[in-house]
Amino acid sequence: MGPSEIITSIPEKYQSALSSTELRFFPSEIHKVEDFGVEFEVRLCPALQEKLEPKAEARATSAAATGKPKPFLPPYSPNLYVGDLALEDEDGTSEYIVLLNKFSVVPHHFLLVTKEFQPQTSPLFPSDLVQIYQLLLAARQENRHFIAFYNCGPNSGASQSHKHVQFIEVANGGPPVEKLTRTANLEVSGKPFAIPSLPYANHVYRLPALSTDSTPAELRRILFPPLLSLLDLVISTVRHDPDYPSGLPSYNIIMTLEHIHMIPRWHETYILEDSDTTINVNSLGYAGMLLAKSNSELEQIKKVGPGKILRGVGVESVHDLQVAGLSLEVDGL
């Protein structure tokens, strides 16, 4: 299958999986919360309290003990399986499968998974970026709007250890933080930038307009250097914090047709003040979309503010220092 066939088949596959009861949909309602110049969307979904998932490590241990296959390796559930994708480029052939998300809060939520096991701690490779962008382009051709996101590392909110990128359908204007990013006036195009009004380290690259006629080689050439520059900034950011844990950094990636966002992470969860309530945050939180599992949790998020929660699981911005360091390098000092 090609990206266009994948996108066009998603609605029917989703309805079929929903009818089979193998895919579970959790109804929700969106509440808007203004904070730091962003109209955050907090999705209230009480039904999620029924879904108590263990950590990825615990699931892996359980699967090994019981002999039960991992969800992203064959045999795939025919009700959740959408199709195969393959990309041939200078590195050879990269193969993927597309699966519907078994636990869906937003309809048509699907996953792009490497066919062979790769760890969720590995960065996105050129072939990954090309495949992601081709799916986003195919959706736009159908007048539908998706964003892709990748939770990389143990503190990023990743729920599975097998490398997978997630896609959710959004409104035409995009998610809340993307709307803010779109208003940024860039003094220099073709360079990473930050949204200074956000209270946490964030690194963004504005992409040029690309069409469905772009070849994989062209997409690779245009998309991969920005990703590397953003990853360099993430590594630089965590190195400025003497208390950041050693080892590979955790981070979130949000990708649209217009921007790549990369946000370094320190903690996976935020414990709300004066309570034992834990808020799990993945890439969608940094897109401006948080999740509350009860009315009391929703009210606590409103009280604390989404910005403080995201700063609590993120890292302090050192963008000014990074820009100053770059200026020194340019000046040869």
Short mmCIF file of C-alpha atoms in Angstrom, two decimals:
data_model
loop_
_atom_site.label_atom_id
_atom_site.label_comp_id
_atom_site.label_asym_id
_atom_site.label_seq_id
_atom_site.Cartn_x
_atom_site.Cartn_y
_atom_site.Cartn_z
CA MET A 1 0.00 0.00 0.00
CA GLY A 2 1.00 3.61 -0.46
CA PRO A 3 0.45 6.55 1.95
CA SER A 4 -2.68 7.67 0.08
CA GLU A 5 -4.23 4.21 0.29
CA ILE A 6 -3.45 4.06 4.01
CA ILE A 7 -5.15 7.40 4.68
CA THR A 8 -8.25 6.64 2.60
CA SER A 9 -8.69 3.23 4.24
CA ILE A 10 -8.45 4.47 7.85
CA PRO A 11 -12.14 5.46 8.39
CA GLU A 12 -13.53 2.15 7.17
CA LYS A 13 -10.89 0.15 9.05
CA TYR A 14 -11.65 2.14 12.20
CA GLN A 15 -15.40 1.49 11.99
CA SER A 16 -14.79 -2.20 11.38
CA ALA A 17 -12.43 -2.46 14.36
CA LEU A 18 -14.89 -0.58 16.53
CA SER A 19 -17.68 -2.97 15.56
CA SER A 20 -15.47 -5.94 16.37
CA THR A 21 -15.02 -4.56 19.93
CA GLU A 22 -11.27 -5.14 19.61
CA LEU A 23 -10.80 -1.38 19.36
CA ARG A 24 -12.07 0.51 22.38
CA PHE A 25 -13.23 4.10 22.01
CA PHE A 26 -13.36 6.30 25.11
CA PRO A 27 -15.80 9.24 24.80
CA SER A 28 -14.54 12.62 26.00
CA GLU A 29 -15.26 16.33 26.03
CA ILE A 30 -12.83 19.20 25.49
CA HIS A 31 -12.37 22.06 27.95
CA LYS A 32 -10.38 25.16 26.95
CA VAL A 33 -7.84 26.54 29.44
CA GLU A 34 -5.94 29.74 28.61
CA ASP A 35 -2.35 29.82 29.86
CA PHE A 36 0.86 31.48 28.60
CA GLY A 37 -0.86 32.74 25.48
CA VAL A 38 -2.10 29.28 24.48
CA GLU A 39 -5.69 28.08 24.54
CA PHE A 40 -4.91 24.58 25.81
CA GLU A 41 -7.36 21.77 25.20
CA VAL A 42 -7.91 19.57 28.25
CA ARG A 43 -9.81 16.47 27.21
CA LEU A 44 -11.99 15.09 30.02
CA CYS A 45 -12.28 11.32 29.65
CA PRO A 46 -13.56 9.57 32.81
CA ALA A 47 -13.78 6.23 30.97
CA LEU A 48 -9.97 6.12 30.88
CA GLN A 49 -9.99 5.19 34.56
CA GLU A 50 -11.04 1.73 33.41
CA LYS A 51 -7.85 1.41 31.36
CA LEU A 52 -5.07 0.86 33.86
CA GLU A 53 -2.08 0.00 31.71
CA PRO A 54 1.19 -1.16 33.24
CA LYS A 55 4.47 0.46 32.23
CA ALA A 56 6.14 -0.65 29.03
CA GLU A 57 8.82 -2.48 31.01
CA ALA A 58 6.22 -4.35 33.03
CA ARG A 59 4.36 -5.29 29.86
CA ALA A 60 7.56 -6.59 28.29
CA THR A 61 8.31 -8.67 31.37
CA SER A 62 4.78 -10.02 31.42
CA ALA A 63 4.90 -10.89 27.71
CA ALA A 64 8.19 -12.73 28.18
CA ALA A 65 6.80 -14.67 31.13
CA THR A 66 3.56 -15.67 29.42
CA GLY A 67 4.89 -16.16 25.91
CA LYS A 68 2.24 -13.74 24.62
CA PRO A 69 3.42 -11.92 21.48
CA LYS A 70 4.19 -8.20 21.67
CA PRO A 71 1.46 -6.04 20.09
CA PHE A 72 3.70 -4.55 17.38
CA LEU A 73 5.08 -7.85 16.11
CA PRO A 74 3.23 -10.46 14.01
CA PRO A 75 0.76 -12.01 14.05
CA TYR A 76 -1.18 -8.75 13.84
CA SER A 77 -4.81 -8.49 14.78
CA PRO A 78 -6.70 -8.37 11.46
CA ASN A 79 -9.10 -5.85 12.99
CA LEU A 80 -6.32 -3.40 13.90
CA TYR A 81 -4.00 -3.99 10.95
CA VAL A 82 -4.29 -1.33 8.23
CA GLY A 83 -1.45 -2.18 5.86
CA ASP A 84 2.27 -2.33 5.07
CA LEU A 85 4.45 0.52 3.83
CA ALA A 86 7.92 0.28 2.32
CA LEU A 87 10.35 3.04 1.42
CA GLU A 88 13.35 2.58 -0.82
CA ASP A 89 16.14 5.14 -0.52
CA GLU A 90 19.90 5.33 -0.40
CA ASP A 91 19.99 3.37 2.85
CA GLY A 92 18.04 0.48 1.34
CA THR A 93 14.45 -0.56 2.01
CA SER A 94 12.72 0.48 5.23
CA GLU A 95 9.55 -1.43 6.07
CA TYR A 96 6.67 -0.39 8.31
CA ILE A 97 3.25 -1.54 9.34
CA VAL A 98 0.29 0.70 10.10
CA LEU A 99 -1.98 -0.27 13.00
CA LEU A 100 -5.00 1.37 14.57
CA ASN A 101 -4.50 2.40 18.17
CA LYS A 102 -6.37 -0.18 20.24
CA PHE A 103 -7.37 2.37 22.89
CA SER A 104 -8.75 5.42 21.13
CA VAL A 105 -9.75 8.73 22.65
CA VAL A 106 -9.75 10.41 19.23
CA PRO A 107 -11.22 8.54 16.24
CA HIS A 108 -8.83 7.37 13.50
CA HIS A 109 -5.78 7.38 15.79
CA PHE A 110 -3.18 5.19 14.07
CA LEU A 111 0.44 4.10 14.46
CA LEU A 112 3.37 3.84 12.08
CA VAL A 113 5.53 0.98 13.42
CA THR A 114 8.89 -0.33 12.22
CA LYS A 115 8.37 -3.83 10.87
CA GLU A 116 11.57 -5.08 12.48
CA PHE A 117 12.03 -4.27 16.14
CA GLN A 118 13.78 -0.97 16.83
CA PRO A 119 13.85 0.57 20.32
CA GLN A 120 11.70 3.56 21.20
CA THR A 121 14.87 5.17 22.55
CA SER A 122 16.32 5.52 19.04
CA PRO A 123 15.97 8.79 17.10
CA LEU A 124 13.88 9.17 14.01
CA PHE A 125 15.84 8.19 10.92
CA PRO A 126 15.60 9.81 7.45
CA SER A 127 13.29 7.05 6.20
CA ASP A 128 11.00 7.60 9.21
CA LEU A 129 10.72 11.32 8.47
CA VAL A 130 9.97 10.74 4.80
CA GLN A 131 7.28 8.20 5.58
CA ILE A 132 5.71 10.46 8.22
CA TYR A 133 5.64 13.44 5.90
CA GLN A 134 4.19 11.44 3.02
CA LEU A 135 1.32 10.32 5.26
CA LEU A 136 0.68 13.92 6.36
CA LEU A 137 0.72 15.05 2.73
CA ALA A 138 -1.64 12.25 1.71
CA ALA A 139 -4.06 13.34 4.44
CA ARG A 140 -4.00 16.93 3.22
CA GLN A 141 -4.81 15.71 -0.29
CA GLU A 142 -7.97 14.20 1.21
CA ASN A 143 -8.73 17.51 2.97
CA ARG A 144 -8.00 15.89 6.31
CA HIS A 145 -5.49 17.13 8.87
CA PHE A 146 -3.27 14.93 10.99
CA ILE A 147 -0.29 15.57 13.22
CA ALA A 148 2.39 13.01 13.96
CA PHE A 149 4.14 12.62 17.29
CA TYR A 150 6.97 10.53 18.67
CA ASN A 151 7.70 9.89 22.34
CA CYS A 152 11.40 9.06 22.57
CA GLY A 153 12.99 7.71 25.73
CA PRO A 154 11.83 6.48 29.15
CA ASN A 155 10.64 9.89 30.39
CA SER A 156 8.80 10.93 27.25
CA GLY A 157 5.45 9.25 27.91
CA ALA A 158 6.13 6.28 25.61
CA SER A 159 3.90 3.28 26.34
CA GLN A 160 5.66 0.64 24.21
CA SER A 161 9.34 -0.21 23.74
CA HIS A 162 8.95 -0.93 19.98
CA LYS A 163 9.57 2.15 17.84
CA HIS A 164 6.31 3.71 16.70
CA VAL A 165 5.08 7.11 15.58
CA GLN A 166 1.48 8.10 16.31
CA PHE A 167 -0.97 10.08 14.16
CA ILE A 168 -4.15 11.81 15.29
CA GLU A 169 -6.64 13.83 13.29
CA VAL A 170 -6.99 17.49 14.28
CA ALA A 171 -9.03 20.51 13.20
CA ASN A 172 -7.94 22.49 10.16
CA GLY A 173 -6.09 25.06 12.28
CA GLY A 174 -3.99 22.41 13.96
CA PRO A 175 -3.32 21.85 17.67
CA PRO A 176 -3.09 24.84 20.06
CA VAL A 177 0.71 25.21 20.21
CA GLU A 178 0.99 24.91 16.43
CA LYS A 179 -1.38 27.88 16.11
CA LEU A 180 0.95 29.92 18.32
CA THR A 181 4.03 28.72 16.44
CA ARG A 182 2.52 29.76 13.13
CA THR A 183 2.41 33.40 14.33
CA ALA A 184 6.15 33.54 15.07
CA ASN A 185 8.00 36.04 12.87
CA LEU A 186 11.40 34.65 11.98
CA GLU A 187 14.29 37.06 11.46
CA VAL A 188 16.27 34.28 9.76
CA SER A 189 14.54 31.48 7.88
CA GLY A 190 16.02 28.02 7.72
CA LYS A 191 17.18 28.04 11.36
CA PRO A 192 15.69 26.50 14.54
CA PHE A 193 13.85 28.86 16.85
CA ALA A 194 12.02 28.83 20.18
CA ILE A 195 8.67 30.21 21.34
CA PRO A 196 9.91 32.43 24.21
CA SER A 197 6.50 32.85 25.81
CA LEU A 198 6.35 29.13 26.68
CA PRO A 199 7.77 28.33 30.14
CA TYR A 200 9.82 25.30 29.10
CA ALA A 201 12.60 24.47 26.64
CA ASN A 202 11.18 24.08 23.15
CA HIS A 203 12.92 23.89 19.80
CA VAL A 204 11.12 24.39 16.50
CA TYR A 205 11.99 24.35 12.82
CA ARG A 206 9.73 25.87 10.19
CA LEU A 207 9.57 23.69 7.09
CA PRO A 208 9.29 24.95 3.51
CA ALA A 209 6.13 24.15 1.59
CA LEU A 210 6.44 20.69 0.03
CA SER A 211 4.12 18.94 -2.40
CA THR A 212 3.01 15.41 -3.05
CA ASP A 213 5.27 15.49 -6.10
CA SER A 214 8.35 15.65 -3.87
CA THR A 215 10.46 12.53 -4.22
CA PRO A 216 11.67 10.57 -1.18
CA ALA A 217 15.20 11.82 -1.91
CA GLU A 218 14.00 15.45 -1.90
CA LEU A 219 12.04 14.95 1.31
CA ARG A 220 15.03 13.32 2.97
CA ARG A 221 17.31 16.19 1.95
CA ILE A 222 14.88 18.81 3.28
CA LEU A 223 13.63 17.09 6.46
CA PHE A 224 16.62 15.34 8.01
CA PRO A 225 19.06 18.28 8.54
CA PRO A 226 16.41 20.23 10.54
CA LEU A 227 15.84 17.18 12.75
CA LEU A 228 19.57 16.89 13.43
CA SER A 229 19.79 20.58 14.32
CA LEU A 230 16.88 20.24 16.74
CA LEU A 231 18.40 17.14 18.33
CA ASP A 232 21.67 19.04 18.82
CA LEU A 233 19.74 21.75 20.65
CA VAL A 234 17.98 19.19 22.87
CA ILE A 235 21.34 17.68 23.84
CA SER A 236 22.77 21.15 24.45
CA THR A 237 19.78 22.08 26.60
CA VAL A 238 20.03 19.09 28.94
CA ARG A 239 23.81 19.53 29.23
CA HIS A 240 23.20 22.99 30.66
CA ASP A 241 21.39 21.34 33.58
CA PRO A 242 23.93 19.79 35.98
CA ASP A 243 21.24 17.64 37.61
CA TYR A 244 19.89 16.07 34.41
CA PRO A 245 20.28 12.26 34.51
CA SER A 246 23.14 10.74 32.56
CA GLY A 247 22.52 8.72 29.42
CA LEU A 248 20.43 9.44 26.35
CA PRO A 249 17.95 12.31 26.81
CA SER A 250 14.21 11.80 26.57
CA TYR A 251 12.26 14.11 24.30
CA ASN A 252 9.01 14.59 22.42
CA ILE A 253 8.63 15.30 18.71
CA ILE A 254 5.55 16.82 17.10
CA MET A 255 5.48 17.01 13.33
CA THR A 256 3.09 18.87 11.06
CA LEU A 257 3.38 19.91 7.43
CA GLU A 258 4.65 23.28 8.65
CA HIS A 259 6.89 22.59 11.64
CA ILE A 260 8.95 20.07 13.56
CA HIS A 261 8.81 20.62 17.32
CA MET A 262 11.26 18.94 19.70
CA ILE A 263 10.94 19.25 23.49
CA PRO A 264 13.45 17.79 25.97
CA ARG A 265 11.92 15.87 28.89
CA TRP A 266 13.09 15.15 32.40
CA HIS A 267 10.06 13.53 34.05
CA GLU A 268 7.31 11.34 32.64
CA THR A 269 4.60 12.43 35.09
CA TYR A 270 3.59 15.45 37.14
CA ILE A 271 2.13 15.09 40.64
CA LEU A 272 -0.49 17.75 41.22
CA GLU A 273 0.03 19.94 44.25
CA ASP A 274 -1.81 19.05 47.47
CA SER A 275 -2.88 15.69 46.05
CA ASP A 276 -1.60 12.32 44.96
CA THR A 277 -3.01 12.79 41.47
CA THR A 278 -0.50 11.99 38.74
CA ILE A 279 -0.72 13.55 35.28
CA ASN A 280 0.87 11.56 32.48
CA VAL A 281 2.32 13.75 29.75
CA ASN A 282 3.43 12.72 26.28
CA SER A 283 3.98 14.70 23.07
CA LEU A 284 0.33 15.72 22.85
CA GLY A 285 0.70 17.74 26.05
CA TYR A 286 3.30 19.86 24.30
CA ALA A 287 1.01 20.20 21.31
CA GLY A 288 -1.37 21.85 23.79
CA MET A 289 -3.61 18.83 24.36
CA LEU A 290 -3.78 17.39 27.88
CA LEU A 291 -5.89 14.60 29.32
CA ALA A 292 -7.93 14.51 32.53
CA LYS A 293 -9.49 11.29 33.82
CA SER A 294 -11.96 12.90 36.24
CA ASN A 295 -13.69 16.19 36.96
CA SER A 296 -11.54 16.73 40.03
CA GLU A 297 -8.41 16.16 37.94
CA LEU A 298 -9.69 18.65 35.37
CA GLU A 299 -10.25 21.29 38.05
CA GLN A 300 -6.78 20.70 39.47
CA ILE A 301 -5.21 21.11 36.03
CA LYS A 302 -7.10 24.38 35.62
CA LYS A 303 -5.92 25.55 39.05
CA VAL A 304 -2.25 24.67 38.54
CA GLY A 305 -2.19 25.66 34.87
CA PRO A 306 -1.04 23.56 31.91
CA GLY A 307 2.12 25.63 31.53
CA LYS A 308 3.35 24.80 35.01
CA ILE A 309 2.65 21.09 34.45
CA LEU A 310 4.56 21.07 31.17
CA ARG A 311 7.46 22.96 32.75
CA GLY A 312 7.42 20.48 35.63
CA VAL A 313 8.05 17.51 33.32
CA GLY A 314 10.23 19.45 30.89
CA VAL A 315 13.50 21.34 31.12
CA GLU A 316 14.33 25.00 31.65
CA SER A 317 14.93 26.93 28.45
CA VAL A 318 18.48 28.12 27.79
CA HIS A 319 17.68 29.40 24.31
CA ASP A 320 19.31 32.80 24.92
CA LEU A 321 22.54 31.12 26.01
CA GLN A 322 22.43 28.87 22.96
CA VAL A 323 21.93 31.83 20.65
CA ALA A 324 24.79 33.69 22.36
CA GLY A 325 27.02 30.64 21.99
CA LEU A 326 26.19 30.38 18.32
CA SER A 327 27.02 34.08 17.87
CA LEU A 328 30.41 33.54 19.47
CA GLU A 329 31.08 30.64 17.10
CA VAL A 330 30.13 32.77 14.09
CA ASP A 331 32.41 35.54 15.28
CA GLY A 332 35.23 33.06 15.66
CA LEU A 333 35.60 33.62 19.42
#
